[in-house]
Short mmCIF file of C-alpha atoms in Angstrom, two decimals:
data_model
loop_
_atom_site.label_atom_id
_atom_site.label_comp_id
_atom_site.label_asym_id
_atom_site.label_seq_id
_atom_site.Cartn_x
_atom_site.Cartn_y
_atom_site.Cartn_z
CA MET A 1 -17.21 -23.36 21.83
CA ASP A 2 -17.52 -20.64 19.20
CA SER A 3 -20.63 -21.95 17.45
CA ALA A 4 -22.60 -18.81 18.36
CA LEU A 5 -20.29 -16.82 16.09
CA ILE A 6 -20.53 -19.10 13.07
CA PRO A 7 -22.89 -17.93 10.28
CA LYS A 8 -26.33 -19.54 10.16
CA GLY A 9 -26.92 -22.60 8.04
CA VAL A 10 -23.28 -23.57 7.53
CA LYS A 11 -21.00 -26.07 9.21
CA ARG A 12 -17.41 -25.46 10.30
CA CYS A 13 -14.66 -27.78 11.53
CA PRO A 14 -14.27 -28.35 15.31
CA THR A 15 -12.61 -25.53 17.24
CA TRP A 16 -9.56 -27.63 18.18
CA GLN A 17 -8.89 -28.39 14.53
CA PHE A 18 -9.27 -24.73 13.60
CA LEU A 19 -6.90 -23.66 16.38
CA ALA A 20 -4.37 -26.34 15.44
CA TRP A 21 -4.15 -25.07 11.86
CA LEU A 22 -4.12 -21.50 13.09
CA SER A 23 -1.09 -22.27 15.27
CA VAL A 24 0.74 -23.87 12.31
CA PHE A 25 0.38 -20.74 10.17
CA GLY A 26 0.87 -18.60 13.28
CA ALA A 27 4.34 -20.15 13.70
CA VAL A 28 5.24 -19.17 10.12
CA LEU A 29 3.89 -15.70 10.81
CA LEU A 30 6.07 -15.38 13.91
CA TRP A 31 9.13 -16.41 11.89
CA GLY A 32 8.35 -13.57 9.46
CA VAL A 33 7.76 -11.13 12.30
CA TYR A 34 11.14 -12.07 13.78
CA ALA A 35 12.84 -11.34 10.44
CA MET A 36 10.87 -8.09 10.15
CA LEU A 37 12.05 -6.97 13.60
CA LEU A 38 15.63 -7.79 12.60
CA CYS A 39 15.27 -5.52 9.58
CA TRP A 40 13.79 -2.74 11.68
CA PHE A 41 16.19 -2.90 14.59
CA LYS A 42 19.41 -3.88 12.83
CA GLY A 43 18.73 -2.16 9.51
CA LEU A 44 18.65 -3.06 5.84
CA ASN A 45 22.07 -4.70 6.11
CA GLN A 46 19.97 -7.77 6.93
CA THR A 47 19.06 -7.94 3.23
CA ASN A 48 21.12 -8.74 0.16
CA MET A 49 20.15 -5.51 -1.51
CA ASN A 50 23.10 -3.54 -2.87
CA ASP A 51 23.95 -0.71 -5.24
CA TYR A 52 22.61 -2.77 -8.18
CA TYR A 53 19.48 -3.84 -6.36
CA GLY A 54 17.78 -0.91 -4.67
CA PHE A 55 14.58 -2.69 -5.69
CA ALA A 56 14.64 -6.38 -4.84
CA LEU A 57 12.45 -9.26 -3.69
CA TRP A 58 10.20 -7.03 -1.60
CA ILE A 59 9.33 -4.71 -4.47
CA TRP A 60 8.59 -7.69 -6.70
CA ALA A 61 6.33 -9.11 -3.96
CA ASP A 62 4.70 -5.69 -3.62
CA LEU A 63 3.98 -5.39 -7.32
CA ALA A 64 2.82 -9.00 -7.52
CA VAL A 65 0.33 -8.81 -4.63
CA ILE A 66 -0.98 -5.49 -5.91
CA ALA A 67 -1.57 -7.01 -9.34
CA LEU A 68 -3.20 -10.12 -7.87
CA GLY A 69 -5.29 -7.96 -5.53
CA GLY A 70 -6.58 -6.13 -8.60
CA GLY A 71 -9.44 -8.64 -8.59
CA ALA A 72 -11.05 -6.57 -5.86
CA PHE A 73 -11.26 -3.28 -7.74
CA PHE A 74 -12.16 -4.93 -11.04
CA SER A 75 -14.89 -7.13 -9.52
CA GLY A 76 -16.22 -4.07 -7.67
CA LEU A 77 -16.19 -2.09 -10.91
CA LEU A 78 -18.05 -4.87 -12.74
CA LYS A 79 -20.66 -5.29 -10.02
CA TYR A 80 -21.33 -1.75 -8.83
CA ILE A 81 -20.65 0.28 -11.97
CA PHE A 82 -21.33 -2.13 -14.87
CA GLY A 83 -24.16 -3.94 -13.06
CA LYS A 84 -22.86 -7.53 -13.24
CA ASP A 85 -25.07 -8.52 -10.33
CA GLU A 86 -24.12 -12.22 -10.36
CA LEU A 87 -20.73 -11.20 -8.99
CA LYS A 88 -22.33 -10.32 -5.64
CA ASN A 89 -21.75 -13.98 -4.81
CA ILE A 90 -17.98 -13.70 -5.07
CA ILE A 91 -17.38 -10.00 -4.36
CA ASN A 92 -17.01 -10.54 -0.59
CA PHE A 93 -14.15 -12.94 -1.16
CA ALA A 94 -12.60 -10.62 -3.76
CA VAL A 95 -12.73 -7.78 -1.21
CA LEU A 96 -11.15 -9.97 1.47
CA LEU A 97 -8.34 -10.96 -0.92
CA GLY A 98 -7.87 -7.34 -1.93
CA PHE A 99 -7.69 -6.29 1.70
CA ILE A 100 -5.08 -8.98 2.39
CA CYS A 101 -3.04 -8.10 -0.69
CA TYR A 102 -3.00 -4.35 -0.08
CA SER A 103 -2.33 -4.59 3.66
CA SER A 104 0.51 -6.98 2.78
CA ALA A 105 1.86 -4.50 0.23
CA LEU A 106 1.85 -1.73 2.82
CA LEU A 107 3.48 -4.01 5.38
CA ILE A 108 6.25 -4.92 2.95
CA LEU A 109 6.78 -1.23 2.14
CA ALA A 110 6.95 -0.47 5.87
CA ILE A 111 9.83 -2.95 6.12
CA ASP A 112 11.46 -1.81 2.88
CA ILE A 113 11.69 1.86 3.80
CA GLY A 114 13.93 0.85 6.70
CA GLN A 115 12.66 3.61 8.98
CA PRO A 116 8.88 3.13 9.18
CA LEU A 117 8.58 5.99 11.66
CA ARG A 118 9.34 8.27 8.72
CA GLY A 119 6.69 6.70 6.49
CA TRP A 120 4.55 9.83 6.71
CA PHE A 121 7.28 11.88 4.99
CA ILE A 122 5.99 10.75 1.61
CA PHE A 123 2.69 12.51 2.30
CA TRP A 124 4.08 15.62 3.93
CA HIS A 125 7.30 16.15 1.97
CA ALA A 126 5.93 14.74 -1.27
CA ASN A 127 8.08 14.71 -4.39
CA VAL A 128 5.41 15.71 -6.89
CA HIS A 129 7.58 14.65 -9.85
CA SER A 130 7.69 11.00 -8.78
CA MET A 131 5.34 8.27 -9.93
CA LEU A 132 6.06 6.50 -6.64
CA THR A 133 4.49 9.44 -4.77
CA GLU A 134 1.32 8.87 -6.76
CA VAL A 135 1.57 5.16 -5.94
CA ALA A 136 1.92 5.91 -2.22
CA PHE A 137 -1.06 8.30 -2.27
CA CYS A 138 -3.34 5.98 -4.25
CA LEU A 139 -2.23 2.84 -2.41
CA SER A 140 -2.99 4.34 0.99
CA CYS A 141 -6.33 5.75 -0.12
CA TYR A 142 -7.31 2.52 -1.84
CA PHE A 143 -6.42 0.54 1.28
CA ALA A 144 -8.84 2.83 3.14
CA VAL A 145 -11.48 1.99 0.51
CA LEU A 146 -10.83 -1.74 0.89
CA THR A 147 -11.13 -1.41 4.66
CA ILE A 148 -14.48 0.33 4.16
CA GLU A 149 -15.55 -2.52 1.87
CA TYR A 150 -14.40 -5.13 4.41
CA ILE A 151 -16.05 -3.51 7.48
CA PRO A 152 -19.67 -4.35 6.48
CA LEU A 153 -18.59 -7.96 6.10
CA ILE A 154 -17.29 -7.98 9.69
CA LEU A 155 -20.46 -6.28 10.90
CA GLU A 156 -22.50 -9.05 9.29
CA ASN A 157 -21.09 -11.50 11.80
CA ARG A 158 -24.02 -13.22 13.42
CA GLN A 159 -23.51 -11.64 16.84
CA LEU A 160 -22.38 -8.18 15.71
CA ASP A 161 -25.37 -7.94 13.41
CA LYS A 162 -27.66 -8.15 16.45
CA VAL A 163 -26.40 -4.76 17.62
CA PRO A 164 -28.77 -2.23 15.96
CA PHE A 165 -26.09 0.41 15.31
CA PHE A 166 -23.79 -2.10 13.61
CA HIS A 167 -26.67 -3.50 11.59
CA ASN A 168 -27.65 0.00 10.42
CA LEU A 169 -24.05 0.96 9.69
CA SER A 170 -23.50 -2.18 7.64
CA HIS A 171 -26.75 -1.53 5.74
CA ASN A 172 -25.82 2.09 5.00
CA MET A 173 -22.33 1.15 3.86
CA HIS A 174 -23.81 -1.38 1.46
CA GLU A 175 -26.17 1.30 0.15
CA THR A 176 -23.31 3.69 -0.63
CA MET A 177 -20.81 1.05 -1.74
CA ALA A 178 -21.03 2.10 -5.41
CA ILE A 179 -19.39 5.43 -4.52
CA PHE A 180 -16.56 3.69 -2.70
CA ALA A 181 -16.20 1.14 -5.51
CA ALA A 182 -15.96 3.92 -8.10
CA THR A 183 -13.38 5.74 -5.98
CA GLY A 184 -11.47 2.48 -5.61
CA ALA A 185 -11.46 1.92 -9.37
CA PHE A 186 -10.19 5.47 -9.95
CA LEU A 187 -7.40 5.02 -7.39
CA SER A 188 -6.48 1.58 -8.71
CA PHE A 189 -6.22 2.81 -12.28
CA PHE A 190 -3.61 5.34 -11.24
CA HIS A 191 -1.53 3.35 -8.78
CA GLN A 192 -1.45 0.19 -10.90
CA GLY A 193 -0.49 2.36 -13.85
CA SER A 194 2.14 4.32 -12.00
CA LEU A 195 3.81 1.12 -10.82
CA GLY A 196 4.25 0.27 -14.48
CA GLY A 197 5.19 3.84 -15.25
CA VAL A 198 8.10 3.65 -12.81
CA ALA A 199 9.78 1.07 -15.06
CA GLY A 200 8.78 2.71 -18.34
CA VAL A 201 10.35 6.10 -17.58
CA LEU A 202 13.81 4.66 -16.77
CA PHE A 203 15.57 6.09 -19.82
CA GLY A 204 18.90 4.97 -18.36
CA ARG A 205 17.79 1.33 -18.45
CA PRO A 206 16.84 0.38 -22.02
CA PHE A 207 15.41 -2.97 -20.93
CA ALA A 208 12.64 -1.15 -19.07
CA PHE A 209 12.26 2.06 -21.04
CA ARG A 210 9.19 2.34 -23.27
CA GLU A 211 7.68 4.87 -25.64
CA HIS A 212 5.22 7.36 -24.15
CA ILE A 213 1.71 8.64 -24.74
CA LEU A 214 1.99 12.22 -23.44
CA ILE A 215 3.76 11.74 -20.08
CA TRP A 216 2.73 8.10 -19.66
CA PRO A 217 4.86 5.21 -20.94
CA TYR A 218 3.02 2.20 -22.42
CA THR A 219 3.85 0.23 -19.28
CA PHE A 220 1.50 2.54 -17.36
CA PHE A 221 -1.49 1.25 -19.31
CA LEU A 222 -0.23 -2.34 -19.53
CA PHE A 223 0.11 -2.64 -15.75
CA THR A 224 -3.42 -1.41 -15.12
CA TRP A 225 -4.78 -3.64 -17.87
CA SER A 226 -2.90 -6.70 -16.62
CA ALA A 227 -4.05 -6.17 -13.02
CA ALA A 228 -7.68 -6.00 -14.17
CA ALA A 229 -7.13 -9.05 -16.38
CA PHE A 230 -5.22 -11.32 -14.00
CA GLY A 231 -6.63 -10.12 -10.67
CA PRO A 232 -9.85 -12.13 -11.19
CA CYS A 233 -7.65 -15.19 -11.91
CA PHE A 234 -6.30 -14.87 -8.38
CA THR A 235 -9.81 -14.52 -6.94
CA LEU A 236 -10.86 -17.65 -8.84
CA SER A 237 -7.70 -19.53 -7.83
CA MET A 238 -8.20 -18.77 -4.16
CA THR A 239 -11.88 -19.72 -4.40
CA TRP A 240 -10.85 -23.05 -5.91
CA ILE A 241 -8.25 -23.65 -3.18
CA THR A 242 -10.77 -22.75 -0.45
CA GLU A 243 -13.26 -25.18 -1.99
CA LYS A 244 -10.63 -27.93 -2.00
CA VAL A 245 -9.57 -27.24 1.60
CA THR A 246 -13.13 -27.10 2.92
CA GLY A 247 -14.39 -29.91 0.69
CA LYS A 248 -17.41 -27.79 -0.27
CA LYS A 249 -18.79 -26.05 -3.32
CA LEU A 250 -18.86 -22.39 -2.31
CA VAL A 251 -19.75 -20.48 -5.47
CA LYS A 252 -22.14 -21.49 -8.25
CA ASP A 253 -20.72 -22.38 -11.64
CA ASN A 254 -22.45 -19.52 -13.48
CA VAL A 255 -20.63 -16.98 -11.29
CA ILE A 256 -17.26 -18.67 -11.80
CA ASP A 257 -17.93 -18.93 -15.53
CA LEU A 258 -18.82 -15.25 -15.85
CA LEU A 259 -15.73 -14.01 -14.01
CA ALA A 260 -13.51 -16.47 -15.89
CA LYS A 261 -14.95 -15.33 -19.23
CA ILE A 262 -14.42 -11.63 -18.46
CA SER A 263 -10.91 -12.39 -17.23
CA GLY A 264 -10.22 -14.42 -20.39
CA TRP A 265 -11.19 -11.57 -22.74
CA MET A 266 -9.21 -9.09 -20.67
CA ILE A 267 -6.14 -11.37 -20.74
CA THR A 268 -6.45 -11.99 -24.48
CA SER A 269 -6.82 -8.32 -25.36
CA TYR A 270 -3.97 -7.45 -22.98
CA ILE A 271 -1.60 -10.06 -24.33
CA ILE A 272 -2.19 -9.02 -27.95
CA VAL A 273 -1.27 -5.44 -27.09
CA LYS A 274 1.63 -6.64 -24.92
CA ILE A 275 3.07 -8.73 -27.78
CA VAL A 276 2.77 -5.86 -30.26
CA GLU A 277 4.34 -3.50 -27.71
CA THR A 278 7.18 -5.98 -27.04
CA LEU A 279 7.87 -6.32 -30.76
CA TYR A 280 8.00 -2.53 -31.13
CA TRP A 281 10.33 -2.26 -28.14
CA ALA A 282 12.57 -5.05 -29.48
CA THR A 283 12.78 -3.70 -33.02
CA VAL A 284 12.59 0.07 -32.55
CA THR A 285 12.96 1.34 -28.97
CA ALA A 286 15.87 -0.78 -27.74
CA PRO A 287 17.92 -0.44 -30.99
CA SER A 288 17.37 3.34 -30.87
CA LYS A 289 19.17 3.28 -27.50
CA GLY A 290 22.04 1.25 -28.95
CA PHE A 291 21.01 -2.21 -27.80
CA ASP A 292 20.18 -5.38 -29.70
CA VAL A 293 17.33 -7.24 -28.00
CA SER A 294 19.46 -10.40 -27.67
CA HIS A 295 21.63 -8.43 -25.21
CA PHE A 296 18.82 -8.70 -22.66
CA TYR A 297 18.44 -12.48 -22.88
CA THR A 298 21.94 -13.92 -23.33
CA ASN A 299 25.31 -14.21 -21.54
CA ASN A 300 23.86 -15.01 -18.13
CA GLY A 301 22.72 -18.09 -16.24
CA LEU A 302 19.14 -17.13 -15.49
CA TYR A 303 17.47 -14.70 -17.85
CA GLY A 304 17.26 -16.47 -21.21
CA TRP A 305 14.71 -16.29 -24.04
CA TRP A 306 12.67 -18.79 -22.03
CA ILE A 307 11.50 -16.05 -19.67
CA LEU A 308 9.98 -14.04 -22.52
CA PHE A 309 8.24 -17.18 -23.81
CA ALA A 310 7.02 -18.12 -20.32
CA GLU A 311 5.61 -14.64 -19.66
CA LEU A 312 3.92 -14.03 -23.00
CA ILE A 313 2.85 -17.50 -24.13
CA VAL A 314 2.61 -19.77 -21.07
CA GLY A 315 1.35 -17.09 -18.70
CA GLY A 316 -0.61 -15.02 -21.25
CA VAL A 317 -1.71 -16.54 -24.54
CA VAL A 318 -2.50 -20.00 -23.10
CA PRO A 319 -4.70 -18.88 -20.16
CA GLY A 320 -6.36 -16.25 -22.34
CA LEU A 321 -7.33 -18.78 -25.01
CA ILE A 322 -8.53 -21.37 -22.50
CA LEU A 323 -10.76 -18.83 -20.76
CA ILE A 324 -12.37 -17.42 -23.93
CA ILE A 325 -13.20 -20.80 -25.45
CA PRO A 326 -16.47 -21.84 -23.73
CA SER A 327 -15.90 -25.62 -23.87
CA LEU A 328 -12.43 -25.29 -22.31
CA ARG A 329 -13.55 -22.71 -19.77
CA ARG A 330 -16.34 -24.97 -18.55
CA ASN A 331 -13.92 -27.86 -18.13
CA SER A 332 -12.84 -27.60 -14.50
CA ALA A 333 -9.29 -28.91 -14.99
CA ALA A 334 -8.62 -26.63 -17.96
CA ARG A 335 -10.09 -23.60 -16.19
CA VAL A 336 -8.04 -24.16 -13.05
CA THR A 337 -4.90 -24.63 -15.16
CA ALA A 338 -5.65 -21.36 -16.95
CA ILE A 339 -6.25 -19.29 -13.81
CA LEU A 340 -3.11 -20.66 -12.15
CA LEU A 341 -1.08 -19.94 -15.29
CA GLY A 342 -2.58 -16.45 -15.31
CA CYS A 343 -1.39 -15.80 -11.75
CA PHE A 344 2.03 -17.16 -12.72
CA GLY A 345 2.14 -14.95 -15.82
CA VAL A 346 1.43 -11.68 -14.06
CA CYS A 347 3.86 -12.48 -11.22
CA LEU A 348 6.55 -13.28 -13.81
CA ASN A 349 5.82 -10.02 -15.62
CA ARG A 350 6.36 -8.09 -12.39
CA TRP A 351 9.57 -10.06 -11.72
CA VAL A 352 10.90 -9.15 -15.16
CA MET A 353 9.96 -5.50 -14.80
CA VAL A 354 11.62 -5.22 -11.38
CA LEU A 355 14.48 -7.70 -11.10
CA GLN A 356 15.56 -8.41 -14.67
CA VAL A 357 15.64 -4.64 -15.18
CA MET A 358 18.20 -4.42 -12.38
CA ALA A 359 20.21 -7.41 -13.63
CA VAL A 360 20.79 -6.33 -17.24
CA PRO A 361 24.20 -4.65 -17.77
CA VAL A 362 23.89 -1.11 -19.11
CA MET A 363 27.48 0.09 -19.39
CA THR A 364 30.00 -1.60 -21.65
CA PHE A 365 32.17 -2.52 -18.64
CA ASP A 366 29.20 -3.92 -16.68
CA ASN A 367 28.35 -7.57 -16.14
CA TRP A 368 25.03 -9.21 -15.37
CA ALA A 369 24.26 -8.59 -11.69
CA LEU A 370 22.34 -11.52 -10.27
CA TYR A 371 20.92 -11.36 -6.78
CA TYR A 372 19.89 -13.86 -4.14
CA PRO A 373 17.61 -12.70 -1.33
CA SER A 374 18.72 -13.19 2.27
CA TRP A 375 16.65 -15.43 4.54
CA GLN A 376 15.28 -12.31 6.23
CA GLU A 377 13.94 -11.11 2.89
CA VAL A 378 12.42 -14.51 2.17
CA ALA A 379 10.86 -14.75 5.65
CA THR A 380 9.35 -11.27 5.42
CA THR A 381 7.97 -12.12 1.98
CA ILE A 382 6.39 -15.32 3.30
CA LEU A 383 5.01 -13.38 6.27
CA PRO A 384 2.13 -11.83 4.29
CA VAL A 385 1.24 -15.26 2.88
CA ALA A 386 0.85 -16.67 6.41
CA TYR A 387 -1.06 -13.56 7.45
CA GLY A 388 -3.34 -13.91 4.43
CA ILE A 389 -4.08 -17.54 5.17
CA ILE A 390 -4.86 -16.75 8.81
CA LEU A 391 -7.16 -13.86 7.95
CA THR A 392 -8.91 -15.99 5.31
CA MET A 393 -9.38 -18.80 7.85
CA ILE A 394 -10.86 -16.45 10.47
CA SER A 395 -13.04 -14.63 7.95
CA TYR A 396 -14.32 -17.85 6.41
CA ARG A 397 -15.16 -19.29 9.82
CA TYR A 398 -17.01 -16.31 11.27
CA LEU A 399 -18.21 -14.15 8.38
CA PRO A 400 -20.63 -14.74 5.49
CA ILE A 401 -17.88 -14.65 2.86
CA PHE A 402 -19.69 -16.96 0.44
CA PRO A 403 -23.41 -16.09 0.31
CA GLN A 404 -24.25 -19.23 -1.68
CA GLU A 405 -22.55 -21.67 0.70
CA ALA A 406 -25.65 -22.57 2.74
CA GLU A 407 -27.71 -23.15 -0.41
CA LEU A 408 -25.02 -25.26 -2.08
CA ASN A 409 -24.30 -27.29 1.06
CA PRO A 410 -27.62 -27.91 2.84
CA LEU A 411 -27.14 -29.30 6.33
CA GLU A 412 -28.87 -32.44 7.41
CA GLY A 413 -31.09 -31.51 10.32
CA ALA A 414 -30.32 -27.83 9.74
CA GLU A 415 -33.05 -26.73 12.12
CA GLU A 416 -31.55 -28.74 14.97
CA VAL A 417 -28.09 -27.31 14.27
CA GLU A 418 -29.49 -23.78 14.28
CA ALA A 419 -31.41 -24.40 17.48
CA GLU A 420 -28.23 -25.70 19.08
CA GLN A 421 -26.29 -22.64 17.90
CA GLU A 422 -29.01 -20.33 19.21
CA ALA A 423 -28.98 -22.14 22.56
CA THR A 424 -25.19 -21.75 22.79
CA ALA A 425 -25.53 -18.06 21.94
CA ALA A 426 -28.20 -17.59 24.59
CA GLU A 427 -26.01 -19.34 27.16
CA GLY A 428 -23.10 -17.10 26.23
CA ALA A 429 -25.27 -14.00 26.61
CA ALA A 430 -26.57 -15.16 29.98
CA GLU A 431 -23.13 -15.91 31.45
CA PRO A 432 -22.13 -12.35 32.50
CA ALA A 433 -25.43 -11.92 34.32
CA THR A 434 -25.03 -15.13 36.27
CA ALA A 435 -21.33 -14.70 37.01
CA MET B 1 0.87 18.76 2.81
CA PHE B 2 -1.46 21.74 2.76
CA PRO B 3 -1.16 25.03 0.87
CA ILE B 4 -0.56 26.73 4.23
CA ASN B 5 2.75 24.88 4.69
CA PHE B 6 5.98 26.63 3.77
CA GLU B 7 7.05 23.84 1.37
CA TRP B 8 3.93 24.30 -0.75
CA ILE B 9 4.35 25.76 -4.24
CA TRP B 10 1.42 26.76 -6.43
CA ASP B 11 2.48 24.68 -9.44
CA VAL B 12 0.74 22.03 -11.52
CA GLY B 13 2.56 19.16 -9.77
CA HIS B 14 1.46 20.15 -6.29
CA MET B 15 -2.07 20.97 -7.36
CA VAL B 16 -2.60 17.72 -9.29
CA PHE B 17 -0.95 15.39 -6.77
CA HIS B 18 -2.33 16.91 -3.59
CA GLY B 19 -5.60 17.91 -5.22
CA GLY B 20 -6.13 14.25 -6.19
CA LEU B 21 -5.19 13.07 -2.71
CA TRP B 22 -7.56 15.45 -0.91
CA TYR B 23 -10.30 14.79 -3.47
CA ALA B 24 -10.11 11.03 -2.78
CA LEU B 25 -9.82 11.50 0.97
CA GLY B 26 -12.76 13.93 0.83
CA ILE B 27 -15.01 11.39 -0.89
CA ILE B 28 -13.97 8.63 1.53
CA GLY B 29 -14.42 10.90 4.56
CA ALA B 30 -17.75 12.32 3.41
CA GLY B 31 -19.04 8.85 2.54
CA MET B 32 -18.13 7.41 5.92
CA THR B 33 -19.47 10.45 7.76
CA TYR B 34 -22.79 10.00 5.97
CA CYS B 35 -22.90 6.24 6.74
CA ILE B 36 -22.06 6.66 10.43
CA GLY B 37 -24.35 9.67 10.87
CA LYS B 38 -27.27 7.91 9.20
CA ALA B 39 -26.60 4.77 11.28
CA VAL B 40 -26.75 6.85 14.48
CA TRP B 41 -29.98 8.48 13.29
CA ASP B 42 -31.53 5.15 12.25
CA THR B 43 -30.60 3.59 15.56
CA MET B 44 -32.16 6.48 17.45
CA GLN B 45 -35.31 5.94 15.37
CA GLY B 46 -35.36 2.34 16.58
CA LYS B 47 -34.47 0.74 13.22
CA GLY B 48 -32.41 -2.43 12.92
CA GLY B 49 -33.43 -3.91 16.25
CA HIS B 50 -35.50 -6.84 14.97
CA HIS B 51 -33.77 -9.89 13.58
CA HIS B 52 -34.97 -13.36 12.83
#
């Protein structure tokens, strides 16, 4: 039915099967939309946020998807600025994931602010002393950049590409993509950093507070570094999942190996600095504020020493080492374990820097404040996941997301398949004239 | 916010934050204007009409 829209030289599942899966994830999406409408129409009383938790599950999800979406800006930086041309075979997918992650982040923020109709206030009545203002500015601009990077991919659809204007526009956008990629890297550096900076400047919360370089706390640099380090892990993880779902090899091993190696060195260098910084915080910064570090990891049912170990060792040192050792990196099982652990590590880091910060008692009369999200918060957090899966399914089916797919999966009787697709396209084009 | 608005103050904060915002938006806008304009021109010149 839709074969005229499917890229040349590749095979896709039957339309009924595609629609069936689409409806499954569509149902989850609708559940999330229902919860979102509840939050908008009834208010934030639908959540379990309270005076302790002004930042809650949504902000963690926001920070996590922004970190995971960092694969887009870092891959773009590597390809367009540092000339790693092999990455052209995975950059489309990185851009798609970035687009999904950042649109999800903006969607979550639109729910979180409670009154989305006043979302423009942050641009017009900007508080120029707030790192979150910088985040809002850079996030919005970078989403525009990601949209610009995604548009040529849409225009390369087999039928759209036949329209001369779209073909020329797509070509011109590709030609100038380095400028957009550089702008995207600039914007990402600042908004990833400022998200970390938000935690680091909280002098009233010694669990989060960090020493500064000029006006920037160390967390500013660590957040940017970790997004660049772990973002590619997410790109590689999603590529692996897509390969498993489709049952096809979609990207050549040399491309995967290169991105995994770069990610590995970034993770390793990041985690060394992170460990040194954590030791300094534990032995100097926190005691200078009157706290022993054990205060942050004891006397509660959830946040024990295990979380520090899981973040630094399981989600940092282990994936970093696996990805920098060539023999381990080239072992598929080890590499997949490492990239999944990497995604886990950066998500856990964001959890700690958002939710554990809120949980730790600060005053002598305070107790640990643990929080459980309401079902509306959970549903609206799952909503972007369903949306992401749906957009990935549609993009994979109709757009040339993986340029090496046709070469890696040659069709038997490819010429006949193409002729059939062309015939279907011609029939489709002729229909309006005959109707 | 623009400097013509009554809330605007000529201090470092406003200049850095809004200067950065308009700088980024300027690059994005100029880049897209160039791409669309050149695509219109190329199309008028008959480019991009032959595909195999």
